[in-house]
mmCIF file of C-alpha atoms in Angstrom:
data_model
loop_
_atom_site.group_PDB
_atom_site.id
_atom_site.type_symbol
_atom_site.label_atom_id
_atom_site.label_comp_id
_atom_site.label_asym_id
_atom_site.label_seq_id
_atom_site.Cartn_x
_atom_site.Cartn_y
_atom_site.Cartn_z
ATOM 1 C CA MET A 1 0.233 0.301 0.130
ATOM 2 C CA THR A 2 1.570 3.861 -0.961
ATOM 3 C CA GLN A 3 1.390 6.340 1.507
ATOM 4 C CA ASP A 4 -1.199 7.781 -0.374
ATOM 5 C CA GLU A 5 -3.670 4.985 -0.718
ATOM 6 C CA LEU A 6 -2.991 4.557 3.082
ATOM 7 C CA LEU A 7 -3.908 8.344 3.647
ATOM 8 C CA VAL A 8 -7.439 7.498 1.775
ATOM 9 C CA LEU A 9 -8.416 5.059 4.052
ATOM 10 C CA ILE A 10 -7.025 6.699 7.343
ATOM 11 C CA TYR A 11 -8.959 10.203 6.157
ATOM 12 C CA LYS A 12 -12.417 7.288 5.899
ATOM 13 C CA LYS A 13 -11.528 6.082 9.277
ATOM 14 C CA ASP A 14 -11.103 2.511 7.643
ATOM 15 C CA GLU A 15 -9.976 0.692 10.963
ATOM 16 C CA LYS A 16 -7.242 -1.874 8.327
ATOM 17 C CA ALA A 17 -5.899 1.362 7.535
ATOM 18 C CA PHE A 18 -4.598 1.941 11.034
ATOM 19 C CA THR A 19 -2.907 -1.419 11.424
ATOM 20 C CA HIS A 20 -1.107 -0.789 8.114
ATOM 21 C CA LEU A 21 -0.012 3.164 9.367
ATOM 22 C CA TYR A 22 1.302 1.426 12.411
ATOM 23 C CA ASP A 23 3.237 -1.070 10.041
ATOM 24 C CA MET A 24 4.855 1.534 7.649
ATOM 25 C CA TYR A 25 5.547 3.884 10.912
ATOM 26 C CA SER A 26 6.402 2.546 14.167
ATOM 27 C CA LYS A 27 9.566 1.280 14.242
ATOM 28 C CA SER A 28 10.837 4.454 13.033
ATOM 29 C CA LEU A 29 9.008 6.881 15.169
ATOM 30 C CA PHE A 30 9.373 4.621 18.188
ATOM 31 C CA ALA A 31 13.698 4.698 17.220
ATOM 32 C CA VAL A 32 12.634 8.545 17.814
ATOM 33 C CA ILE A 33 10.881 8.737 20.677
ATOM 34 C CA ASN A 34 12.883 6.040 22.205
ATOM 35 C CA VAL A 35 15.773 8.481 22.139
ATOM 36 C CA LEU A 36 14.201 11.164 23.510
ATOM 37 C CA VAL A 37 12.694 9.898 26.281
ATOM 38 C CA LYS A 38 15.367 6.840 27.037
ATOM 39 C CA ASN A 39 13.136 4.823 28.686
ATOM 40 C CA ARG A 40 11.820 1.677 26.845
ATOM 41 C CA GLU A 41 8.279 1.276 28.469
ATOM 42 C CA GLU A 42 7.806 4.664 28.607
ATOM 43 C CA ALA A 43 8.549 5.174 24.891
ATOM 44 C CA GLU A 44 6.172 2.398 24.144
ATOM 45 C CA ASP A 45 3.305 4.371 26.371
ATOM 46 C CA VAL A 46 4.264 7.487 23.772
ATOM 47 C CA LEU A 47 4.103 5.186 20.433
ATOM 48 C CA GLN A 48 0.449 4.484 21.474
ATOM 49 C CA ASP A 49 -0.245 7.905 22.040
ATOM 50 C CA VAL A 50 0.955 9.349 19.024
ATOM 51 C CA PHE A 51 -0.514 6.829 16.858
ATOM 52 C CA VAL A 52 -3.748 7.950 18.728
ATOM 53 C CA LYS A 53 -3.615 11.499 18.028
ATOM 54 C CA ILE A 54 -2.389 10.592 14.569
ATOM 55 C CA TRP A 55 -5.430 8.761 14.199
ATOM 56 C CA LYS A 56 -7.655 11.405 15.714
ATOM 57 C CA ASN A 57 -6.063 14.644 14.187
ATOM 58 C CA ILE A 58 -5.984 13.449 10.678
ATOM 59 C CA ASP A 59 -8.101 15.915 9.401
ATOM 60 C CA SER A 60 -5.410 18.902 10.566
ATOM 61 C CA TYR A 61 -3.036 16.934 8.541
ATOM 62 C CA HIS A 62 -2.780 19.426 4.643
ATOM 63 C CA GLU A 63 -0.755 17.685 1.844
ATOM 64 C CA SER A 64 0.246 21.432 1.016
ATOM 65 C CA LYS A 65 1.851 22.419 4.213
ATOM 66 C CA GLY A 66 4.836 19.415 4.168
ATOM 67 C CA ARG A 67 5.261 15.289 3.956
ATOM 68 C CA PHE A 68 2.813 13.438 5.998
ATOM 69 C CA TYR A 69 6.272 11.614 7.378
ATOM 70 C CA THR A 70 6.952 15.055 8.632
ATOM 71 C CA TRP A 71 4.199 15.715 10.180
ATOM 72 C CA ILE A 72 3.902 12.645 12.422
ATOM 73 C CA LEU A 73 7.668 12.830 13.229
ATOM 74 C CA ASN A 74 6.467 16.263 14.757
ATOM 75 C CA ILE A 75 3.529 14.735 16.623
ATOM 76 C CA ALA A 76 6.072 11.948 17.883
ATOM 77 C CA ARG A 77 8.453 14.380 19.171
ATOM 78 C CA ASN A 78 6.222 17.073 20.552
ATOM 79 C CA THR A 79 4.543 14.293 22.423
ATOM 80 C CA SER A 80 7.461 13.141 23.600
ATOM 81 C CA ILE A 81 8.689 16.577 24.726
ATOM 82 C CA ASP A 82 5.522 16.329 26.591
ATOM 83 C CA LYS A 83 6.182 13.415 28.056
ATOM 84 C CA LEU A 84 9.488 14.427 29.491
ATOM 85 C CA ARG A 85 7.746 17.534 30.688
ATOM 86 C CA SER A 86 5.285 16.219 32.769
ATOM 87 C CA LYS A 87 4.927 16.059 36.380
ATOM 88 C CA ASN A 88 4.505 12.083 36.705
ATOM 89 C CA PHE A 89 7.025 11.381 34.430
ATOM 90 C CA ASN A 90 9.747 14.095 36.519
ATOM 91 C CA ASN A 91 8.258 12.250 39.790
ATOM 92 C CA SER A 92 9.225 8.939 38.747
ATOM 93 C CA GLN A 93 12.660 9.742 37.698
ATOM 94 C CA LYS A 94 13.226 11.492 41.046
ATOM 95 C CA ASN A 95 11.116 8.707 43.155
ATOM 96 C CA LEU A 96 13.542 5.682 41.896
ATOM 97 C CA SER A 97 13.603 2.864 44.809
ATOM 98 C CA SER A 98 16.824 1.805 46.473
ATOM 99 C CA ASP A 99 16.741 -1.400 44.570
ATOM 100 C CA ASN A 100 17.988 0.588 41.919
ATOM 101 C CA PHE A 101 21.613 1.499 43.880
ATOM 102 C CA VAL A 102 21.597 -1.525 45.789
ATOM 103 C CA HIS A 103 24.712 -2.393 43.033
ATOM 104 C CA LEU A 104 26.751 0.930 44.014
ATOM 105 C CA PHE A 105 27.569 -0.695 47.274
ATOM 106 C CA ASP A 106 28.521 -4.427 45.794
ATOM 107 C CA ASP A 107 31.743 -3.389 44.847
ATOM 108 C CA SER A 108 34.007 -1.878 47.233
ATOM 109 C CA ASN A 109 36.434 -0.212 44.558
ATOM 110 C CA LYS A 110 34.395 1.806 43.142
ATOM 111 C CA LEU A 111 34.701 5.575 43.330
ATOM 112 C CA VAL A 112 31.295 5.776 44.262
ATOM 113 C CA ASN A 113 31.777 3.819 47.368
ATOM 114 C CA LYS A 114 34.979 5.717 48.237
ATOM 115 C CA ILE A 115 33.062 9.234 47.745
ATOM 116 C CA ASP A 116 30.079 7.614 50.048
ATOM 117 C CA SER A 117 32.468 6.360 52.527
ATOM 118 C CA ILE A 118 34.402 9.415 53.552
ATOM 119 C CA GLY A 119 30.925 11.062 54.784
ATOM 120 C CA ILE A 120 29.801 13.694 51.880
ATOM 121 C CA GLN A 121 26.530 13.617 53.864
ATOM 122 C CA ASP A 122 28.418 13.531 56.988
ATOM 123 C CA PHE A 123 29.832 16.879 55.567
ATOM 124 C CA VAL A 124 26.345 18.431 53.974
ATOM 125 C CA LYS A 125 25.273 18.547 57.372
ATOM 126 C CA LYS A 126 27.875 20.740 58.265
ATOM 127 C CA LEU A 127 26.394 23.157 55.998
ATOM 128 C CA LYS A 128 24.047 25.819 57.031
ATOM 129 C CA PRO A 129 20.404 24.664 56.949
ATOM 130 C CA LYS A 130 19.943 26.584 53.697
ATOM 131 C CA CYS A 131 22.853 24.751 52.164
ATOM 132 C CA ILE A 132 21.724 20.894 53.580
ATOM 133 C CA GLN A 133 18.071 22.140 51.681
ATOM 134 C CA ILE A 134 19.634 22.972 48.533
ATOM 135 C CA ILE A 135 22.059 20.186 48.355
ATOM 136 C CA ASP A 136 20.118 18.000 49.207
ATOM 137 C CA LEU A 137 16.900 18.626 46.112
ATOM 138 C CA LEU A 138 19.844 19.694 44.035
ATOM 139 C CA PHE A 139 22.156 16.426 44.278
ATOM 140 C CA PHE A 140 20.451 14.226 46.536
ATOM 141 C CA LYS A 141 17.078 14.348 45.079
ATOM 142 C CA GLY A 142 17.810 15.082 41.335
ATOM 143 C CA TYR A 143 16.009 18.329 41.384
ATOM 144 C CA THR A 144 16.644 21.175 38.507
ATOM 145 C CA GLN A 145 17.530 24.425 40.168
ATOM 146 C CA GLN A 146 13.951 25.659 38.868
ATOM 147 C CA GLU A 147 12.404 22.845 40.553
ATOM 148 C CA ALA A 148 14.090 23.459 43.619
ATOM 149 C CA SER A 149 13.629 27.257 43.291
ATOM 150 C CA GLU A 150 9.498 26.144 43.185
ATOM 151 C CA GLU A 151 9.879 23.901 46.299
ATOM 152 C CA LEU A 152 11.609 26.268 48.322
ATOM 153 C CA GLU A 153 10.141 29.220 47.294
ATOM 154 C CA ILE A 154 12.381 31.011 46.825
ATOM 155 C CA PRO A 155 13.595 32.931 43.482
ATOM 156 C CA LEU A 156 15.898 30.780 40.816
ATOM 157 C CA GLY A 157 19.082 33.656 41.412
ATOM 158 C CA THR A 158 18.633 33.041 44.759
ATOM 159 C CA VAL A 159 18.862 29.092 44.297
ATOM 160 C CA LYS A 160 21.659 29.317 41.566
ATOM 161 C CA THR A 161 23.664 31.806 44.497
ATOM 162 C CA HIS A 162 23.249 29.611 47.228
ATOM 163 C CA ASN A 163 23.738 26.576 45.618
ATOM 164 C CA ARG A 164 27.645 28.626 44.127
ATOM 165 C CA ASN A 165 28.137 28.927 47.845
ATOM 166 C CA CYS A 166 26.995 25.876 49.141
ATOM 167 C CA ILE A 167 29.764 24.322 46.861
ATOM 168 C CA ASN A 168 32.029 26.403 47.642
ATOM 169 C CA ASP A 169 31.406 25.325 51.820
ATOM 170 C CA LEU A 170 31.538 22.294 50.788
ATOM 171 C CA ARG A 171 34.790 22.301 49.454
ATOM 172 C CA ASN A 172 36.500 24.021 52.120
ATOM 173 C CA TYR A 173 35.198 21.127 54.519
ATOM 174 C CA LEU A 174 36.404 19.160 51.959
ATOM 175 C CA LYS A 175 39.462 20.609 50.859
ATOM 176 C CA VAL A 176 39.420 20.069 47.596
#
């Protein structure tokens, strides 16, 4: 089936067209989505959303504005970006279970263990309370500076300044 034949069937909402659409484009769209999302399960969910959007919004596609593949590729890209920006996705990335980190303690020769064995958190606890909050959010919980700003209800510039000053204080404690 050619793309033009497929488009005619999609406009008519022919159920067979959906299967052909998926067979023709799922691999290439999944590759793009997976590169952006970097999580296979999430990428599969996004791919499903993309095909539903293509199916529901086919009336907004016009050949005069560009190629069909470019149109569906933009839907895939935008849906992936929406997923990355979603609060649930960001929270799932921050709230990883401790099982994900067990392997770090298995090999005592790893640099991570050497850093942990000197008690980085013990040094952080010596900092001012505001520094402890900021370093905890930014480095131990994986927040962005913008998210830390929102969480602490302080301006982004203040977070950046505190972060820089707190890291300098931590360096002084560590003599690095």
